[in-house]
Amino acid sequence: MVVSRAIERIDDRGWIQAVERLPSPNFDQRPVGTDIELVVIHGISLPQGEFGTKYIDKLFTNQLSAEDAATLDIPPELKVSTHLLIRRTGKITQFVPLSARAWHAGVSQFRGRDRCNDFSIGIELEGADDIPYSPVQYEALLLLLKKLMKTYPKIDAESIVGHSDIAPERKTDPGPAFEWSKIREEL
């Protein structure tokens, strides 16, 4: 896997060079003067527990058909996105520039601050709460996190959290199968 070369450079608009780009329409601008100081790790599979489908890309780019949305039990009007997705193969896809506000966290709170989308970067891992994530996903995630910590100095190891940490009443991802120790030991 050649992930390390893929994330060496982030351009001034917040696009990571040499990773796949699938621009999402589901983003807006961060509030003026807001620094990026949080990374939220998510887990996603569509359908639940199935990997390698195109449904995730379609969800984040508003391309799910009405039939797909019904099959997946997703409201057809749902508009969500993330900055980055790491597939089980380690492949990274970027949907929203890091400088913009992706719609990944929903109603959320971190250290007493609401609206985590305003000051966070969302990273989705293709996976499920109870299925172990792949070794190459951890490798890609660690490389990304190290680059983000260098680029955005307000991000530290304690501000890298799961979706369940910022929205515990409604979210469980990345779930108990996510090995936080693999991340904490390296950071």
PDB file of C-alpha atoms in Angstrom:
ATOM      1  CA  MET A   1       0.000   0.000   0.000  1.00  0.00           C
ATOM      2  CA  VAL A   2       1.316   3.451  -0.929  1.00  0.00           C
ATOM      3  CA  VAL A   3      -0.717   5.493   1.510  1.00  0.00           C
ATOM      4  CA  SER A   4       2.230   7.472   2.881  1.00  0.00           C
ATOM      5  CA  ARG A   5       2.944   9.224  -0.430  1.00  0.00           C
ATOM      6  CA  ALA A   6      -0.750   9.858  -0.912  1.00  0.00           C
ATOM      7  CA  ILE A   7      -1.046  12.070   2.151  1.00  0.00           C
ATOM      8  CA  GLU A   8       2.228  13.968   2.102  1.00  0.00           C
ATOM      9  CA  ARG A   9       0.602  17.149   0.823  1.00  0.00           C
ATOM     10  CA  ILE A  10      -2.597  18.990   1.638  1.00  0.00           C
ATOM     11  CA  ASP A  11      -3.257  21.892  -0.708  1.00  0.00           C
ATOM     12  CA  ASP A  12      -4.353  25.331   0.458  1.00  0.00           C
ATOM     13  CA  ARG A  13      -8.017  24.455  -0.169  1.00  0.00           C
ATOM     14  CA  GLY A  14      -7.815  21.387   2.053  1.00  0.00           C
ATOM     15  CA  TRP A  15      -7.629  18.630  -0.542  1.00  0.00           C
ATOM     16  CA  ILE A  16      -5.183  15.818   0.160  1.00  0.00           C
ATOM     17  CA  GLN A  17      -3.132  15.241  -2.943  1.00  0.00           C
ATOM     18  CA  ALA A  18      -3.047  11.809  -4.590  1.00  0.00           C
ATOM     19  CA  VAL A  19      -6.127  10.349  -2.872  1.00  0.00           C
ATOM     20  CA  GLU A  20      -9.368   9.684  -4.698  1.00  0.00           C
ATOM     21  CA  ARG A  21     -11.747  12.647  -4.754  1.00  0.00           C
ATOM     22  CA  LEU A  22     -15.510  12.264  -4.938  1.00  0.00           C
ATOM     23  CA  PRO A  23     -16.780  15.771  -4.188  1.00  0.00           C
ATOM     24  CA  SER A  24     -19.934  15.862  -2.090  1.00  0.00           C
ATOM     25  CA  PRO A  25     -22.479  18.673  -2.337  1.00  0.00           C
ATOM     26  CA  ASN A  26     -23.166  18.199   1.386  1.00  0.00           C
ATOM     27  CA  PHE A  27     -20.921  20.752   3.027  1.00  0.00           C
ATOM     28  CA  ASP A  28     -20.724  24.438   3.802  1.00  0.00           C
ATOM     29  CA  GLN A  29     -18.232  26.894   5.210  1.00  0.00           C
ATOM     30  CA  ARG A  30     -16.983  26.724   8.764  1.00  0.00           C
ATOM     31  CA  PRO A  31     -17.836  29.731  10.934  1.00  0.00           C
ATOM     32  CA  VAL A  32     -15.333  32.535  10.383  1.00  0.00           C
ATOM     33  CA  GLY A  33     -12.351  32.282  12.701  1.00  0.00           C
ATOM     34  CA  THR A  34     -13.023  28.667  13.674  1.00  0.00           C
ATOM     35  CA  ASP A  35      -9.935  26.500  14.050  1.00  0.00           C
ATOM     36  CA  ILE A  36      -9.929  22.772  13.359  1.00  0.00           C
ATOM     37  CA  GLU A  37      -9.249  21.078  16.689  1.00  0.00           C
ATOM     38  CA  LEU A  38     -11.076  17.742  16.649  1.00  0.00           C
ATOM     39  CA  VAL A  39     -11.062  14.530  14.606  1.00  0.00           C
ATOM     40  CA  VAL A  40     -14.130  12.287  14.767  1.00  0.00           C
ATOM     41  CA  ILE A  41     -13.712   8.621  13.843  1.00  0.00           C
ATOM     42  CA  HIS A  42     -16.822   6.934  12.447  1.00  0.00           C
ATOM     43  CA  GLY A  43     -17.683   3.456  11.234  1.00  0.00           C
ATOM     44  CA  ILE A  44     -19.997   2.812   8.281  1.00  0.00           C
ATOM     45  CA  SER A  45     -21.141  -0.061   6.101  1.00  0.00           C
ATOM     46  CA  LEU A  46     -24.050  -0.157   3.704  1.00  0.00           C
ATOM     47  CA  PRO A  47     -25.850  -2.487   4.058  1.00  0.00           C
ATOM     48  CA  GLN A  48     -24.830  -3.000   7.662  1.00  0.00           C
ATOM     49  CA  GLY A  49     -21.920  -5.441   7.874  1.00  0.00           C
ATOM     50  CA  GLU A  50     -21.354  -5.603   4.099  1.00  0.00           C
ATOM     51  CA  PHE A  51     -18.204  -4.138   2.606  1.00  0.00           C
ATOM     52  CA  GLY A  52     -17.031  -3.046  -0.824  1.00  0.00           C
ATOM     53  CA  THR A  53     -20.382  -1.733  -2.051  1.00  0.00           C
ATOM     54  CA  LYS A  54     -20.844   1.627  -3.817  1.00  0.00           C
ATOM     55  CA  TYR A  55     -23.612   2.686  -1.432  1.00  0.00           C
ATOM     56  CA  ILE A  56     -21.329   4.702   0.855  1.00  0.00           C
ATOM     57  CA  ASP A  57     -20.051   6.812  -2.044  1.00  0.00           C
ATOM     58  CA  LYS A  58     -23.609   7.248  -3.289  1.00  0.00           C
ATOM     59  CA  LEU A  59     -24.839   8.288   0.169  1.00  0.00           C
ATOM     60  CA  PHE A  60     -22.191  10.996   0.573  1.00  0.00           C
ATOM     61  CA  THR A  61     -22.760  12.327  -2.975  1.00  0.00           C
ATOM     62  CA  ASN A  62     -26.603  12.254  -2.944  1.00  0.00           C
ATOM     63  CA  GLN A  63     -26.746   9.559  -5.622  1.00  0.00           C
ATOM     64  CA  LEU A  64     -28.749   6.888  -3.806  1.00  0.00           C
ATOM     65  CA  SER A  65     -31.827   5.989  -5.807  1.00  0.00           C
ATOM     66  CA  ALA A  66     -35.176   5.959  -4.038  1.00  0.00           C
ATOM     67  CA  GLU A  67     -35.108   2.161  -4.271  1.00  0.00           C
ATOM     68  CA  ASP A  68     -31.598   1.991  -2.736  1.00  0.00           C
ATOM     69  CA  ALA A  69     -32.617   4.360   0.065  1.00  0.00           C
ATOM     70  CA  ALA A  70     -35.679   2.223   0.833  1.00  0.00           C
ATOM     71  CA  THR A  71     -33.662  -1.005   0.777  1.00  0.00           C
ATOM     72  CA  LEU A  72     -31.044   0.500   3.105  1.00  0.00           C
ATOM     73  CA  ASP A  73     -33.702   2.118   5.325  1.00  0.00           C
ATOM     74  CA  ILE A  74     -32.215   5.578   4.782  1.00  0.00           C
ATOM     75  CA  PRO A  75     -34.524   8.592   4.547  1.00  0.00           C
ATOM     76  CA  PRO A  76     -34.330   9.709   0.899  1.00  0.00           C
ATOM     77  CA  GLU A  77     -33.968  13.348   1.986  1.00  0.00           C
ATOM     78  CA  LEU A  78     -30.906  12.629   4.178  1.00  0.00           C
ATOM     79  CA  LYS A  79     -27.942  14.859   3.318  1.00  0.00           C
ATOM     80  CA  VAL A  80     -24.700  13.760   4.985  1.00  0.00           C
ATOM     81  CA  SER A  81     -21.014  13.735   4.176  1.00  0.00           C
ATOM     82  CA  THR A  82     -17.595  13.186   5.637  1.00  0.00           C
ATOM     83  CA  HIS A  83     -14.192  14.542   4.866  1.00  0.00           C
ATOM     84  CA  LEU A  84     -12.526  11.157   4.401  1.00  0.00           C
ATOM     85  CA  LEU A  85     -13.397   7.479   4.026  1.00  0.00           C
ATOM     86  CA  ILE A  86     -10.899   4.665   4.569  1.00  0.00           C
ATOM     87  CA  ARG A  87     -12.000   1.446   2.888  1.00  0.00           C
ATOM     88  CA  ARG A  88     -11.133  -1.987   4.274  1.00  0.00           C
ATOM     89  CA  THR A  89      -8.367  -2.135   1.646  1.00  0.00           C
ATOM     90  CA  GLY A  90      -6.770   1.052   3.031  1.00  0.00           C
ATOM     91  CA  LYS A  91      -7.899   3.114   0.042  1.00  0.00           C
ATOM     92  CA  ILE A  92      -8.691   6.699   1.031  1.00  0.00           C
ATOM     93  CA  THR A  93     -11.437   8.755  -0.595  1.00  0.00           C
ATOM     94  CA  GLN A  94     -11.981  12.432   0.138  1.00  0.00           C
ATOM     95  CA  PHE A  95     -15.475  13.921  -0.204  1.00  0.00           C
ATOM     96  CA  VAL A  96     -15.107  17.398   1.335  1.00  0.00           C
ATOM     97  CA  PRO A  97     -12.065  19.679   1.554  1.00  0.00           C
ATOM     98  CA  LEU A  98     -10.652  19.838   5.077  1.00  0.00           C
ATOM     99  CA  SER A  99     -11.147  23.602   5.138  1.00  0.00           C
ATOM    100  CA  ALA A 100     -14.925  23.168   4.772  1.00  0.00           C
ATOM    101  CA  ARG A 101     -17.538  21.880   7.203  1.00  0.00           C
ATOM    102  CA  ALA A 102     -18.660  18.343   6.350  1.00  0.00           C
ATOM    103  CA  TRP A 103     -21.990  17.096   7.719  1.00  0.00           C
ATOM    104  CA  HIS A 104     -20.834  14.049   9.682  1.00  0.00           C
ATOM    105  CA  ALA A 105     -21.332  14.620  13.406  1.00  0.00           C
ATOM    106  CA  GLY A 106     -24.962  15.726  13.701  1.00  0.00           C
ATOM    107  CA  VAL A 107     -26.122  16.855  17.120  1.00  0.00           C
ATOM    108  CA  SER A 108     -22.903  16.595  19.088  1.00  0.00           C
ATOM    109  CA  GLN A 109     -20.789  18.026  21.873  1.00  0.00           C
ATOM    110  CA  PHE A 110     -17.088  17.970  22.747  1.00  0.00           C
ATOM    111  CA  ARG A 111     -15.648  19.535  25.901  1.00  0.00           C
ATOM    112  CA  GLY A 112     -18.797  21.580  26.389  1.00  0.00           C
ATOM    113  CA  ARG A 113     -18.914  22.860  22.791  1.00  0.00           C
ATOM    114  CA  ASP A 114     -21.895  22.025  20.610  1.00  0.00           C
ATOM    115  CA  ARG A 115     -21.903  21.631  16.818  1.00  0.00           C
ATOM    116  CA  CYS A 116     -18.759  19.564  16.388  1.00  0.00           C
ATOM    117  CA  ASN A 117     -18.989  19.824  12.592  1.00  0.00           C
ATOM    118  CA  ASP A 118     -17.879  23.453  12.983  1.00  0.00           C
ATOM    119  CA  PHE A 119     -14.420  22.553  14.300  1.00  0.00           C
ATOM    120  CA  SER A 120     -13.812  18.922  13.333  1.00  0.00           C
ATOM    121  CA  ILE A 121     -12.643  16.643  10.570  1.00  0.00           C
ATOM    122  CA  GLY A 122     -14.686  13.474  10.025  1.00  0.00           C
ATOM    123  CA  ILE A 123     -13.023  10.204   9.067  1.00  0.00           C
ATOM    124  CA  GLU A 124     -15.240   7.238   8.221  1.00  0.00           C
ATOM    125  CA  LEU A 125     -13.855   3.733   8.377  1.00  0.00           C
ATOM    126  CA  GLU A 126     -15.634   1.111   6.311  1.00  0.00           C
ATOM    127  CA  GLY A 127     -16.679  -1.255   9.034  1.00  0.00           C
ATOM    128  CA  ALA A 128     -19.175  -2.139  11.716  1.00  0.00           C
ATOM    129  CA  ASP A 129     -19.201  -1.836  15.494  1.00  0.00           C
ATOM    130  CA  ASP A 130     -18.653  -5.552  16.071  1.00  0.00           C
ATOM    131  CA  ILE A 131     -16.403  -6.534  13.147  1.00  0.00           C
ATOM    132  CA  PRO A 132     -12.649  -5.950  13.505  1.00  0.00           C
ATOM    133  CA  TYR A 133     -11.239  -3.232  11.279  1.00  0.00           C
ATOM    134  CA  SER A 134      -8.443  -4.254   8.902  1.00  0.00           C
ATOM    135  CA  PRO A 135      -4.742  -3.701   9.635  1.00  0.00           C
ATOM    136  CA  VAL A 136      -4.332  -1.515   6.538  1.00  0.00           C
ATOM    137  CA  GLN A 137      -7.170   0.721   7.762  1.00  0.00           C
ATOM    138  CA  TYR A 138      -5.247   1.358  10.969  1.00  0.00           C
ATOM    139  CA  GLU A 139      -2.098   2.026   8.928  1.00  0.00           C
ATOM    140  CA  ALA A 140      -3.889   4.541   6.707  1.00  0.00           C
ATOM    141  CA  LEU A 141      -5.672   6.130   9.669  1.00  0.00           C
ATOM    142  CA  LEU A 142      -2.428   6.605  11.599  1.00  0.00           C
ATOM    143  CA  LEU A 143      -0.723   8.238   8.629  1.00  0.00           C
ATOM    144  CA  LEU A 144      -3.700  10.549   8.184  1.00  0.00           C
ATOM    145  CA  LEU A 145      -3.877  11.443  11.869  1.00  0.00           C
ATOM    146  CA  LYS A 146      -0.173  12.246  12.041  1.00  0.00           C
ATOM    147  CA  LYS A 147      -0.479  14.517   8.996  1.00  0.00           C
ATOM    148  CA  LEU A 148      -3.574  16.215  10.432  1.00  0.00           C
ATOM    149  CA  MET A 149      -1.840  16.791  13.762  1.00  0.00           C
ATOM    150  CA  LYS A 150       1.075  18.479  11.956  1.00  0.00           C
ATOM    151  CA  THR A 151      -1.206  20.550   9.750  1.00  0.00           C
ATOM    152  CA  TYR A 152      -3.690  21.569  12.467  1.00  0.00           C
ATOM    153  CA  PRO A 153      -1.705  22.092  15.700  1.00  0.00           C
ATOM    154  CA  LYS A 154      -4.814  22.246  17.910  1.00  0.00           C
ATOM    155  CA  ILE A 155      -5.448  18.563  17.197  1.00  0.00           C
ATOM    156  CA  ASP A 156      -3.757  16.373  19.790  1.00  0.00           C
ATOM    157  CA  ALA A 157      -4.196  12.738  20.819  1.00  0.00           C
ATOM    158  CA  GLU A 158      -6.980  13.647  23.274  1.00  0.00           C
ATOM    159  CA  SER A 159      -8.970  15.400  20.558  1.00  0.00           C
ATOM    160  CA  ILE A 160      -9.181  12.294  18.363  1.00  0.00           C
ATOM    161  CA  VAL A 161     -12.451  10.671  19.384  1.00  0.00           C
ATOM    162  CA  GLY A 162     -15.195   8.343  18.216  1.00  0.00           C
ATOM    163  CA  HIS A 163     -18.645   9.409  17.078  1.00  0.00           C
ATOM    164  CA  SER A 164     -19.916   7.696  20.210  1.00  0.00           C
ATOM    165  CA  ASP A 165     -17.856  10.115  22.342  1.00  0.00           C
ATOM    166  CA  ILE A 166     -19.516  13.238  20.958  1.00  0.00           C
ATOM    167  CA  ALA A 167     -23.042  11.852  20.514  1.00  0.00           C
ATOM    168  CA  PRO A 168     -23.299   9.042  23.102  1.00  0.00           C
ATOM    169  CA  GLU A 169     -27.095   9.048  23.283  1.00  0.00           C
ATOM    170  CA  ARG A 170     -27.502   8.194  19.610  1.00  0.00           C
ATOM    171  CA  LYS A 171     -24.251   6.794  18.166  1.00  0.00           C
ATOM    172  CA  THR A 172     -22.071   3.763  18.930  1.00  0.00           C
ATOM    173  CA  ASP A 173     -19.436   3.953  16.186  1.00  0.00           C
ATOM    174  CA  PRO A 174     -16.673   3.154  15.623  1.00  0.00           C
ATOM    175  CA  GLY A 175     -17.749   0.533  18.156  1.00  0.00           C
ATOM    176  CA  PRO A 176     -16.097  -1.970  20.472  1.00  0.00           C
ATOM    177  CA  ALA A 177     -14.267  -3.676  17.589  1.00  0.00           C
ATOM    178  CA  PHE A 178     -12.204  -0.509  17.041  1.00  0.00           C
ATOM    179  CA  GLU A 179      -8.846  -0.899  18.767  1.00  0.00           C
ATOM    180  CA  TRP A 180      -8.117   2.516  20.263  1.00  0.00           C
ATOM    181  CA  SER A 181      -4.874   1.130  21.723  1.00  0.00           C
ATOM    182  CA  LYS A 182      -3.431   0.815  18.194  1.00  0.00           C
ATOM    183  CA  ILE A 183      -3.983   4.536  17.719  1.00  0.00           C
ATOM    184  CA  ARG A 184      -3.043   5.774  21.204  1.00  0.00           C
ATOM    185  CA  GLU A 185       0.255   3.834  21.248  1.00  0.00           C
ATOM    186  CA  GLU A 186       1.381   5.376  17.952  1.00  0.00           C
ATOM    187  CA  LEU A 187       0.333   8.956  18.679  1.00  0.00           C
TER     188      LEU A 187
END
